[in-house]
Amino acid sequence: MIPADSTSAPRRPRPGTGVVWARVEDGFHVGSRDGDFVGYIDRLPDGRYEAYDSRSQSAGTFVELTAAMRALATPPARGAADEPPIELREVR
């Protein structure tokens, strides 16, 4: 028997899915998606969480750990202001 909803369009993945979070030590978390570094989260002395992206740029301060994780797991919309990654080459 075929389920009644089998004709519906396939679901798109939810934003932020596929990110794996590792607690490196108490208050410090590192995230990756498909082996690529997403960013890290550091708990501040006041209990809030500071999130940093893959370039160690602050993505904001959050009251809840899950909010910080969500901020890093959801890729930002790309715009004209985005800078390409720095490429280093040895010239001889």
mmCIF file of C-alpha atoms in Angstrom:
data_model
loop_
_atom_site.group_PDB
_atom_site.id
_atom_site.type_symbol
_atom_site.label_atom_id
_atom_site.label_comp_id
_atom_site.label_asym_id
_atom_site.label_seq_id
_atom_site.Cartn_x
_atom_site.Cartn_y
_atom_site.Cartn_z
ATOM 1 C CA MET A 1 0.000 0.000 0.000
ATOM 2 C CA ILE A 2 1.297 3.496 -0.881
ATOM 3 C CA PRO A 3 1.052 6.148 1.850
ATOM 4 C CA ALA A 4 -1.440 8.918 1.126
ATOM 5 C CA ASP A 5 1.207 11.640 1.270
ATOM 6 C CA SER A 6 3.627 9.939 -1.160
ATOM 7 C CA THR A 7 2.745 12.422 -3.914
ATOM 8 C CA SER A 8 3.824 15.447 -1.894
ATOM 9 C CA ALA A 9 7.107 17.191 -2.691
ATOM 10 C CA PRO A 10 10.163 15.958 -0.811
ATOM 11 C CA ARG A 11 10.948 17.850 2.362
ATOM 12 C CA ARG A 12 13.880 20.238 2.352
ATOM 13 C CA PRO A 13 16.342 19.818 5.204
ATOM 14 C CA ARG A 14 15.749 22.141 8.121
ATOM 15 C CA PRO A 15 18.258 24.979 8.446
ATOM 16 C CA GLY A 16 21.131 23.962 10.673
ATOM 17 C CA THR A 17 20.805 20.232 10.155
ATOM 18 C CA GLY A 18 23.952 18.223 9.705
ATOM 19 C CA VAL A 19 26.025 20.150 12.234
ATOM 20 C CA VAL A 20 27.835 18.026 14.810
ATOM 21 C CA TRP A 21 28.688 19.710 18.101
ATOM 22 C CA ALA A 22 31.493 18.536 20.372
ATOM 23 C CA ARG A 23 31.996 19.743 23.925
ATOM 24 C CA VAL A 24 35.764 20.105 24.086
ATOM 25 C CA GLU A 25 35.664 21.141 27.723
ATOM 26 C CA ASP A 26 33.113 22.597 30.092
ATOM 27 C CA GLY A 27 31.782 25.771 28.462
ATOM 28 C CA PHE A 28 33.570 25.333 25.123
ATOM 29 C CA HIS A 29 31.855 23.756 22.085
ATOM 30 C CA VAL A 30 33.075 23.256 18.511
ATOM 31 C CA GLY A 31 30.830 22.605 15.514
ATOM 32 C CA SER A 32 31.424 20.986 12.134
ATOM 33 C CA ARG A 33 29.317 20.045 9.113
ATOM 34 C CA ASP A 34 30.506 17.317 6.756
ATOM 35 C CA GLY A 35 33.981 17.643 8.284
ATOM 36 C CA ASP A 36 34.168 21.414 7.739
ATOM 37 C CA PHE A 37 34.650 23.696 10.743
ATOM 38 C CA VAL A 38 31.515 25.776 11.424
ATOM 39 C CA GLY A 39 32.631 27.718 14.482
ATOM 40 C CA TYR A 40 32.922 27.584 18.240
ATOM 41 C CA ILE A 41 31.059 28.740 21.321
ATOM 42 C CA ASP A 42 32.630 29.933 24.543
ATOM 43 C CA ARG A 43 30.732 30.401 27.807
ATOM 44 C CA LEU A 44 31.438 33.778 29.369
ATOM 45 C CA PRO A 45 31.931 34.305 33.132
ATOM 46 C CA ASP A 46 28.379 35.742 33.398
ATOM 47 C CA GLY A 47 26.895 32.532 31.918
ATOM 48 C CA ARG A 48 26.097 33.878 28.452
ATOM 49 C CA TYR A 49 27.530 32.248 25.318
ATOM 50 C CA GLU A 50 29.703 34.008 22.745
ATOM 51 C CA ALA A 51 29.542 32.389 19.301
ATOM 52 C CA TYR A 52 32.361 32.685 16.760
ATOM 53 C CA ASP A 53 32.147 31.666 13.110
ATOM 54 C CA SER A 54 34.688 29.676 11.113
ATOM 55 C CA ARG A 55 36.858 32.791 10.766
ATOM 56 C CA SER A 56 36.745 33.521 14.518
ATOM 57 C CA GLN A 57 34.482 36.516 13.925
ATOM 58 C CA SER A 58 31.889 37.090 16.641
ATOM 59 C CA ALA A 59 28.419 35.929 15.603
ATOM 60 C CA GLY A 60 26.825 37.324 18.761
ATOM 61 C CA THR A 61 26.262 36.738 22.450
ATOM 62 C CA PHE A 62 23.388 34.507 23.549
ATOM 63 C CA VAL A 63 21.638 33.618 26.794
ATOM 64 C CA GLU A 64 21.093 29.997 25.733
ATOM 65 C CA LEU A 65 23.627 27.574 24.273
ATOM 66 C CA THR A 66 21.099 26.317 21.719
ATOM 67 C CA ALA A 67 20.566 29.849 20.394
ATOM 68 C CA ALA A 68 24.325 30.224 19.866
ATOM 69 C CA MET A 69 24.433 26.852 18.106
ATOM 70 C CA ARG A 70 21.523 27.842 15.886
ATOM 71 C CA ALA A 71 23.255 31.105 14.925
ATOM 72 C CA LEU A 72 26.329 29.232 13.721
ATOM 73 C CA ALA A 73 24.471 26.300 12.174
ATOM 74 C CA THR A 74 22.309 28.475 9.937
ATOM 75 C CA PRO A 75 24.491 29.744 7.102
ATOM 76 C CA PRO A 76 24.212 33.484 6.497
ATOM 77 C CA ALA A 77 22.803 34.736 3.225
ATOM 78 C CA ARG A 78 25.652 35.486 0.855
ATOM 79 C CA GLY A 79 25.862 39.036 -0.371
ATOM 80 C CA ALA A 80 28.174 41.394 -2.183
ATOM 81 C CA ALA A 81 29.857 42.354 1.103
ATOM 82 C CA ASP A 82 31.141 38.812 1.703
ATOM 83 C CA GLU A 83 34.892 38.613 1.467
ATOM 84 C CA PRO A 84 36.535 35.616 -0.178
ATOM 85 C CA PRO A 85 38.801 33.521 2.020
ATOM 86 C CA ILE A 86 42.417 34.611 2.308
ATOM 87 C CA GLU A 87 44.721 32.491 0.200
ATOM 88 C CA LEU A 88 48.371 32.186 1.187
ATOM 89 C CA ARG A 89 50.986 31.077 -1.318
ATOM 90 C CA GLU A 90 54.700 30.721 -1.012
ATOM 91 C CA VAL A 91 56.526 32.674 -3.698
ATOM 92 C CA ARG A 92 60.163 31.827 -4.403
#
